[in-house]
Amino acid sequence: MCGIVGKYYFNKNAGDSSDIDAMMQAIYHRGPDSSGKYINGRAALGFQRLSIIDTVSGHQPLYNETKTIVLLANGEIYNYKEFVPFLESKGHVFSTRSDCEVIIHLYEEYGIEFISKLNGMFAFCLYDTRNDVMFIARDRVGIKPLYYHLNKEAIIFGSEIKGILASGEVVTEEANDCLAEYLCFRYVANFRTFFSSVNALEPGTYIKISPNGCTFEKFWDLSKYVLNYAQDGDLVETVDAALTASVQRQMMTDVPLGTQLSGGVDSSLVSKLAAGYSPGLKTFTVSFFESAYDESAYARLLADSAGLEYHQIRVDGKTFADTLPKVIWYHDEPLCHANSVHMYLLCTYARQFVTVLLTGEGADELFAGYPRYQICRFGDAYNKLNPSVASLVKSVLKGVPARKIVKIVDNLGLGARELALWNSSFTTKEKVSWLLDSGDVTLDARSALVDSVWNDELSLFDNLLLYEQKSYLQPILMRQDKMSMAASVESRVPVLDNEMLDVANTIPYQYKVRHFTPKHVFKKVAERHISRKIVYKKKVGFGVPVDEWLRDHSGLGRYLDLLLDTARGINGVSRPRIEQLIAEHASRRYNHGDVLWPLVNYAIWREQFFK
């Protein structure tokens, strides 16, 4: 686990390496153990290392035997040992025990097509100096981040946006089409960022870079999967075996390893399976003073029953508020998830004991774990009613004030693609339009992403899960990477191992949800290993009481003053309407945390990057 930065100039005589040290320094936290760089007339590459495998000799850049191929790689290649005997038989000589060195020799043997053979999480830069061609690539689902800026003279890239901005060659300018979408969904989709000239490389993609420019190529895509509707009775066994193998595979390390244990079913199952290979494993949990958000009792239950070493921190509103600006800085963009703060604090604490953490991320998106998916179920059923019955149903539901019912009503009448698009929203487009004093909220990039994954031969629900992997899963993975790396900790996601992707993405939705029980198959697997009290408890989802904390002026509420002070400088924002929202929220007349929380993030982010 590391960080990479680099530049490639299309005109060899235009190369400038004077800022590579500043770019490396900007991502120092990702790899404080060692650093390295490669510079020639065309390219400048920098690397910060967090030592995990081969801590003695695995320094980067890595080279082939003739030093004509240069590699910087962030991440882990879990199946690297499978390739070593074959490559050695072909005459390749390994200079380290690093898992990433196989990338160089696989490239020599197969060309860039080797990428599809890798099982791992990675973002790498491979520079073939003989042919003056460079490749930068990102793993299948986007576990590891990779950003780039492209202009007529060069491509500049890095593991984090701040590493690119440190080059001094990129204008730090806010994207003008993000705020409304962010307020609705708390992130921007389709691999854009809040910076106008910086994009995220799409997962499963590599860029071929040469003096002629850049070409983008996909080496993996969700469209390759075909649903198997003839699932037999061994489905639970298949998922169990795949997850067990994935956990075992991802426990490879030369440094201490633990697990991030929330008390939910996903992290509990991963922790229990990991305990089978490392008895007495250390686990790390966040607890809350607010009982409605606290799952630590379930985390302790799992740890005690599995013989794990339990560690816990507790976070209050003041600590959250004090830490928030630092976390936004590490995140590069306004936060999507409030629990990013807790994850950073937990990883900072865990770093005293371990360098690697296994997590349960990805299970909800692969196995249909979010209760909000039921909204699409209601919407789909509503669309099949005759108009008179549909009108009656909608009028009855409008009279029910419950928040979840309100969201169901808001989505009634939407088409299949719109149901998928709006399923993960946190507020309504009407509220955002009112706040920004604008017309309808435009979501062209998000709609294009829906269209790119949609398969008319599949059900709404199977399409929804494919879309979720390209959309909502992305900020979750960025949170996991950036908060752990901010603390110099490597986090891994066994549920998103290649084998798990291959299994989960061939299971139709009807097997993943039974009646109104989400994540049915996954929970059946969990029943085999952990207490049913954990498996079937109400989903909390690592929630954070930000609505209440916004009312505490000594805590999170202090940033509402910053929001008001900067409101007039935010394009399209109406200060009087923000004042109205704050007053109504403080008096408890209405709960406006759905827009005040993202606006606070946005205000802090603008202060840090644009002041």
XYZ file of C-alpha atoms in Angstrom, residues 22 53 56 73 90 122-123 130 164 169 238 269 294 300 308 320 340 370 414 427 441 452 454 496 502 505 546-547 586:
29
model
C 6.308 18.620 -3.840
C 5.129 -7.319 1.675
C 13.352 -5.180 3.472
C 2.439 0.275 -7.894
C 10.764 -18.392 -18.710
C -4.107 -1.713 -7.411
C -3.315 1.535 -9.148
C 12.305 1.040 -24.829
C -1.709 16.493 -8.794
C 0.729 22.929 -13.523
C -20.603 -21.478 -3.218
C -18.393 -12.416 9.183
C -23.978 2.294 18.958
C -17.887 -7.281 21.519
C -10.547 -12.069 19.187
C -16.035 14.807 15.525
C -15.346 9.086 7.446
C -29.676 -1.701 1.643
C -40.637 7.305 -12.008
C -32.951 14.756 -0.259
C -31.568 19.890 -11.039
C -23.965 2.908 -19.721
C -28.348 -0.640 -18.228
C -14.646 -7.469 -3.505
C -17.444 -13.561 -10.250
C -22.531 -10.879 -10.195
C -25.073 14.728 12.609
C -28.608 16.142 12.695
C -32.143 24.810 15.467
